[in-house]
PDB file of C-alpha atoms and ligand atoms in Angstrom:
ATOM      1  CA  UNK A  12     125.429  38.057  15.761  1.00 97.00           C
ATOM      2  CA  UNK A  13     127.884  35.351  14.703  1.00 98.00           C
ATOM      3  CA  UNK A  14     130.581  33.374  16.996  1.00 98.00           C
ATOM      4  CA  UNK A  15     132.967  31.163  16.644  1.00 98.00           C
ATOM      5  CA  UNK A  16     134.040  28.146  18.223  1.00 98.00           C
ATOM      6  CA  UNK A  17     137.310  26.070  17.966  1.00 98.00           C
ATOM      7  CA  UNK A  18     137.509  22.271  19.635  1.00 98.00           C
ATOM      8  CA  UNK A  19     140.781  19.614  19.816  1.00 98.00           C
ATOM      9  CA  UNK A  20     140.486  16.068  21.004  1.00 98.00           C
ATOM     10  CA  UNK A  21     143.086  13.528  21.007  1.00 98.00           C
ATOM     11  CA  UNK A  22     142.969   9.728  21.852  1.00 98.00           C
ATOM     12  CA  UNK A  23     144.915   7.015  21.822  1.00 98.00           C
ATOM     13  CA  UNK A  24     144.564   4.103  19.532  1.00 98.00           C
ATOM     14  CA  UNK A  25     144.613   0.402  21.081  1.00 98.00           C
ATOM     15  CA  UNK A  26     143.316  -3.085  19.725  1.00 97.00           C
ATOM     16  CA  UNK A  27     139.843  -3.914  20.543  1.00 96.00           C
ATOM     17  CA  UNK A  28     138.346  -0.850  20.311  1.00 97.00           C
ATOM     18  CA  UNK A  29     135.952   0.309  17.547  1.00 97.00           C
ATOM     19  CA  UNK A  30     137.362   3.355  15.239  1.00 98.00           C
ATOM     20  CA  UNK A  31     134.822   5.872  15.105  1.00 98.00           C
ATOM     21  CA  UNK A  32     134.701   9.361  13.590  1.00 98.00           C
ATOM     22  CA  UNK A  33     131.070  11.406  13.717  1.00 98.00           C
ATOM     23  CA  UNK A  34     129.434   8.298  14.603  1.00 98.00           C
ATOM     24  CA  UNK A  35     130.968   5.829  11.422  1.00 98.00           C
ATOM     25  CA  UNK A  36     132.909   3.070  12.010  1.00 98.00           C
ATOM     26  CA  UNK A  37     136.094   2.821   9.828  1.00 98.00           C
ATOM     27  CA  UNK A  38     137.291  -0.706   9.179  1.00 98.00           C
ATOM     28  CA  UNK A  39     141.291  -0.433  11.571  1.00 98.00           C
ATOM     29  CA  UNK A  40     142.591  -3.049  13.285  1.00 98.00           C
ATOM     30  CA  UNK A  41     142.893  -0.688  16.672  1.00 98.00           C
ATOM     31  CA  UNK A  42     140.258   1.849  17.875  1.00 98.00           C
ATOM     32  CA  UNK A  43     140.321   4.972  19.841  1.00 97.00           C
ATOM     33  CA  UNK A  44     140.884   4.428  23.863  1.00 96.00           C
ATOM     34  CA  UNK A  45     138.470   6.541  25.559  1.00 92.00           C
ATOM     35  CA  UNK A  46     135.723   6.422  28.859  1.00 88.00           C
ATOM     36  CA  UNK A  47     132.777   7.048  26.031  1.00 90.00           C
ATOM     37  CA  UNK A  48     133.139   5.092  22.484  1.00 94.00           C
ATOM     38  CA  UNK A  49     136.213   7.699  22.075  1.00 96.00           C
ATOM     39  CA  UNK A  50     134.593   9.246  18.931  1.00 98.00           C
ATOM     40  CA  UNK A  51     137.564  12.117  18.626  1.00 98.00           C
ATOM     41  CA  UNK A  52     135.661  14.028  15.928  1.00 98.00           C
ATOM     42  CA  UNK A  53     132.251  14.252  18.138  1.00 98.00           C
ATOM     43  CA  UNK A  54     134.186  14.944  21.285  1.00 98.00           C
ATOM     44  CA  UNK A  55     136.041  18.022  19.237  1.00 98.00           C
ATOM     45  CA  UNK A  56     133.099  19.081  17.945  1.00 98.00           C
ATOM     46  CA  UNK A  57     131.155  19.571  21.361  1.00 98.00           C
ATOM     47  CA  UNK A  58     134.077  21.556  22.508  1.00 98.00           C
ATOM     48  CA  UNK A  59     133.960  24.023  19.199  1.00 98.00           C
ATOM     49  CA  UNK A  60     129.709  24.409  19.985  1.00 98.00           C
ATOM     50  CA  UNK A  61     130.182  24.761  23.435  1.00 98.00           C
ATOM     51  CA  UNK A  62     133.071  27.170  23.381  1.00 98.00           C
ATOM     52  CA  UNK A  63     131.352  29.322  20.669  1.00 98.00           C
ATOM     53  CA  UNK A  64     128.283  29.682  22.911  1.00 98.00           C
ATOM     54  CA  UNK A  65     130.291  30.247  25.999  1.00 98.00           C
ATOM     55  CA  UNK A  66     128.623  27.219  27.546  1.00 98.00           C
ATOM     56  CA  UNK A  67     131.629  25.115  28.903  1.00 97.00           C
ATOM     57  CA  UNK A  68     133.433  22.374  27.433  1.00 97.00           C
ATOM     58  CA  UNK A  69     132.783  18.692  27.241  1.00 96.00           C
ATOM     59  CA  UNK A  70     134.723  17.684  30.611  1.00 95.00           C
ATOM     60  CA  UNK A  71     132.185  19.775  32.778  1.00 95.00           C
ATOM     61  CA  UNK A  72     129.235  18.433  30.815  1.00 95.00           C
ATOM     62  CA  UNK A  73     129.761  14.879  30.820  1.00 94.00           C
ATOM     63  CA  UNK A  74     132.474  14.317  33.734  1.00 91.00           C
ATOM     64  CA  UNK A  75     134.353  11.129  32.932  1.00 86.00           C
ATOM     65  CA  UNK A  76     134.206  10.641  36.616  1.00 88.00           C
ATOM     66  CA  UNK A  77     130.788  10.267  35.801  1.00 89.00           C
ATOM     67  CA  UNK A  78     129.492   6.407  35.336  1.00 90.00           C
ATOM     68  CA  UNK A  79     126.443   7.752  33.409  1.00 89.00           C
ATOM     69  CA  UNK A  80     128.923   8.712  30.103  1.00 88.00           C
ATOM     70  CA  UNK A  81     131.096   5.287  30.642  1.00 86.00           C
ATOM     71  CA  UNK A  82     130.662   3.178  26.824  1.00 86.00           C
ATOM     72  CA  UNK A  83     128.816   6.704  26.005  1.00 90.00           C
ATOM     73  CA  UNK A  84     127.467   7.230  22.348  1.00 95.00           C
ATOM     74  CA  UNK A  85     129.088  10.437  21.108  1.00 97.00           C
ATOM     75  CA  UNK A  86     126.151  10.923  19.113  1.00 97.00           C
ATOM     76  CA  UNK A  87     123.923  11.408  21.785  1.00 97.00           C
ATOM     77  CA  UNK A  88     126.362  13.534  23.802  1.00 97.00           C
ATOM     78  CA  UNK A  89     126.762  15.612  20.722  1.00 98.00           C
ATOM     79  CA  UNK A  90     122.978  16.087  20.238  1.00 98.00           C
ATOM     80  CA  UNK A  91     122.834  17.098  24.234  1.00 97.00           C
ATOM     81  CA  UNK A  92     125.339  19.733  23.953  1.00 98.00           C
ATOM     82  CA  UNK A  93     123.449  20.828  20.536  1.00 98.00           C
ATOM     83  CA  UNK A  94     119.803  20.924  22.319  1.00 98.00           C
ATOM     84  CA  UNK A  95     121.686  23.675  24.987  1.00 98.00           C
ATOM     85  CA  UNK A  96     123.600  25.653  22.412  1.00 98.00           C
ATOM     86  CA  UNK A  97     119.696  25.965  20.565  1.00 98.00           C
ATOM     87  CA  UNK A  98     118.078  27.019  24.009  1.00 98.00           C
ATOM     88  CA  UNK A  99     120.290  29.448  24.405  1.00 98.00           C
ATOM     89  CA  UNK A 100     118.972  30.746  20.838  1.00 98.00           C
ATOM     90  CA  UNK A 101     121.908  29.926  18.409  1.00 98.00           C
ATOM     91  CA  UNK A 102     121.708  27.896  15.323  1.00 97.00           C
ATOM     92  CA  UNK A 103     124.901  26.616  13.245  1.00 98.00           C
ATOM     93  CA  UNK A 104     126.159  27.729  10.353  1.00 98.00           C
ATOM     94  CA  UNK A 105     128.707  25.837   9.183  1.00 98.00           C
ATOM     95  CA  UNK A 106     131.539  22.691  10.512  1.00 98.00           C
ATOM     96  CA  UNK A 107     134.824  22.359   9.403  1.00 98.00           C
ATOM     97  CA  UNK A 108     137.099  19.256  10.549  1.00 98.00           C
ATOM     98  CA  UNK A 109     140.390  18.022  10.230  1.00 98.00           C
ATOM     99  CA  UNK A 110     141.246  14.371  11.034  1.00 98.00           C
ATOM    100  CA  UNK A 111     144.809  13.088  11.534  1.00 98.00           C
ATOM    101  CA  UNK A 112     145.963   9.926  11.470  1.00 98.00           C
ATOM    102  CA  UNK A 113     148.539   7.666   9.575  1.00 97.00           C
ATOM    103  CA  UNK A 114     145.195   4.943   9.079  1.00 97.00           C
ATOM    104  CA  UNK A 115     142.722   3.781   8.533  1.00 97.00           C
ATOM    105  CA  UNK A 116     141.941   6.795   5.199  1.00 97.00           C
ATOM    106  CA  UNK A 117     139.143   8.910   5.688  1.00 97.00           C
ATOM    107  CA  UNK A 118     138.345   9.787   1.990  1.00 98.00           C
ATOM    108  CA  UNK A 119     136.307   6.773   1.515  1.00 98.00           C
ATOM    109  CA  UNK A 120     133.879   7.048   4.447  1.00 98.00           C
ATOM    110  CA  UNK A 121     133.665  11.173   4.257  1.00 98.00           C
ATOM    111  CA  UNK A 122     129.994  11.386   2.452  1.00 98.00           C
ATOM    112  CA  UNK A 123     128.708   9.108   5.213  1.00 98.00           C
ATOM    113  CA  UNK A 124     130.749  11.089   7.917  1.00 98.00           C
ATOM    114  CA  UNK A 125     129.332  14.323   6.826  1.00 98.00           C
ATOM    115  CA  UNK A 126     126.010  12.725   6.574  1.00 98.00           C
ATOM    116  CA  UNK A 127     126.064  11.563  10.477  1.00 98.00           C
ATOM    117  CA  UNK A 128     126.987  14.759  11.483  1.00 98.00           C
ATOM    118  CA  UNK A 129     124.391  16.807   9.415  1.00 98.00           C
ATOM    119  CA  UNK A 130     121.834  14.573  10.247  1.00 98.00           C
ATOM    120  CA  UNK A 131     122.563  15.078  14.256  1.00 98.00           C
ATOM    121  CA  UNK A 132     123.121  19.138  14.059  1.00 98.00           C
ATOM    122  CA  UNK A 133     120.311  19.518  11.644  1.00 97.00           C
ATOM    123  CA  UNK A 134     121.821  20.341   8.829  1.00 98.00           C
ATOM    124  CA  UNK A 135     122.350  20.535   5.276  1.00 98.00           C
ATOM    125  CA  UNK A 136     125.430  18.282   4.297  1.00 98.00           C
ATOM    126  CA  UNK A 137     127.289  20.790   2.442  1.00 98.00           C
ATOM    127  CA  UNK A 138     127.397  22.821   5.914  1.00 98.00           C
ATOM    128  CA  UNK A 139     129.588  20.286   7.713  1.00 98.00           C
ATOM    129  CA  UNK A 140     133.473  19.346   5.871  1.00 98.00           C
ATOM    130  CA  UNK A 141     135.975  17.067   7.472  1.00 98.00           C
ATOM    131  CA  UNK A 142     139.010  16.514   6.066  1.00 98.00           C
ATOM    132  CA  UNK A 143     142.215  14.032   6.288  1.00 98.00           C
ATOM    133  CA  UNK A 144     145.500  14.124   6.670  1.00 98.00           C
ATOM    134  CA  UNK A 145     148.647  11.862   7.953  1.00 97.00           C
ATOM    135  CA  UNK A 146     151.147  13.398  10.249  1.00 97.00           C
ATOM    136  CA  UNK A 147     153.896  12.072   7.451  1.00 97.00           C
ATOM    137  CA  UNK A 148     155.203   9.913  10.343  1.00 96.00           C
ATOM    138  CA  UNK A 149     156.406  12.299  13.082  1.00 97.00           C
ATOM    139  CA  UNK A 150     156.078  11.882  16.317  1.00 97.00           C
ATOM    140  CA  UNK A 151     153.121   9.945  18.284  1.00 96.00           C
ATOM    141  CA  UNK A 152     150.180  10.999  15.193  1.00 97.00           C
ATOM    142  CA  UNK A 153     152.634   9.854  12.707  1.00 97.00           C
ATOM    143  CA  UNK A 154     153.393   6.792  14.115  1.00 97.00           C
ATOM    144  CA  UNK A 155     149.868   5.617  14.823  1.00 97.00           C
ATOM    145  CA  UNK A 156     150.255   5.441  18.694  1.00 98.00           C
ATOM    146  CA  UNK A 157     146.990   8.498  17.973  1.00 98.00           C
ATOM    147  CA  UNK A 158     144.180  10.056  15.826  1.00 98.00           C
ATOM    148  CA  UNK A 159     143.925  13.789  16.119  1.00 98.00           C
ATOM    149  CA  UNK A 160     140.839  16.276  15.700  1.00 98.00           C
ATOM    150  CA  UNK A 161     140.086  20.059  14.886  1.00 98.00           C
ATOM    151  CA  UNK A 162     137.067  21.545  14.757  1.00 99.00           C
ATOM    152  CA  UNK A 163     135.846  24.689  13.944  1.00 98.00           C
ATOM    153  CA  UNK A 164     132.067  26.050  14.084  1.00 98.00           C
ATOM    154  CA  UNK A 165     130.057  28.993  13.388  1.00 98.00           C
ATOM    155  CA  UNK A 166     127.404  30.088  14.996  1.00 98.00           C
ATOM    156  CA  UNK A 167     124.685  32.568  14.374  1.00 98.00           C
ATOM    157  CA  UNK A 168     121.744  34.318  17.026  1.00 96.00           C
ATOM    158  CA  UNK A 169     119.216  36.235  15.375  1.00 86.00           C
TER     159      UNK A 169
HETATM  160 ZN1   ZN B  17     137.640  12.584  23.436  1.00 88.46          ZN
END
């Protein structure tokens, strides 16, 4: 049996915060505003496993009422909500991504991008693709008030 799961995150982007996408810091003078490190790729991500599996979403498993995921590494929440999807027997197949944002580009810090993520869900690199885009201006995306993710996963139970 195969599923498929679909996850969207959104954040803001303020000075003095760290830009992060699948655990990689891009060089950007402003960051993503968040109650964890505000990794939007990760945080889409755990929604598109979760959902596929029919095991929640990321607000239920790490409440951000909850002081234990405050300055949280999106890594490790990723790698929690990939331990439950595995118990409850699924293994991924395949991650697709697209990023938007007007800056910082993506294109030169993809390999290690894919790499981070790969590395954390245990798989090959050529199973997880994130792409780039710019919002050619328009509205709050396009005017760099935001950075955008979509995720998409499959997932396959024997
Ligand atoms: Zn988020």
């Amino acid at each position: 049996m195969v599923r498929i799961g679909l996850g969207r995150d959104l954040h803001r982007l303020v000075s003095g915060r760290r830009f992060l996408l699948g655990g990689v810091e891009l060089p950007s003078p402003v960051g993503e505003q968040g109650h964890s490190d505000g990794d939007v790729l990760v945080h889409a991500l755990i929604d598109a496993l979760l959902g596929a599996a029919g095991l929640g979403d990321i607000g239920e498993l790490f409440p951000p009422s909850d002081a234990t995921w405050q300055d949280a590494d999106s890594l490790h929440l990723l790698a929690i909500a990939f331990d439950k999807v595995k118990a409850a027997g699924w293994s991924v197949v395949n991650i697709d991504a697209v990023v938007t944002c007007e800056a910082p580009k993506l294109l030169p810090h993809r390999a290690a991008i894919r790499a981070s993520v790969a590395a954390t869900l245990e798989l090959p690199i050529d199973a997880v693709f994130v792409k780039g885009k710019t919002n050619e201006g328009c509205d709050s995306l396009g005017k760099g008030h935001a950075v955008e993710a979509l995720v998409v996963c499959l997932l396959e139970r024997a």
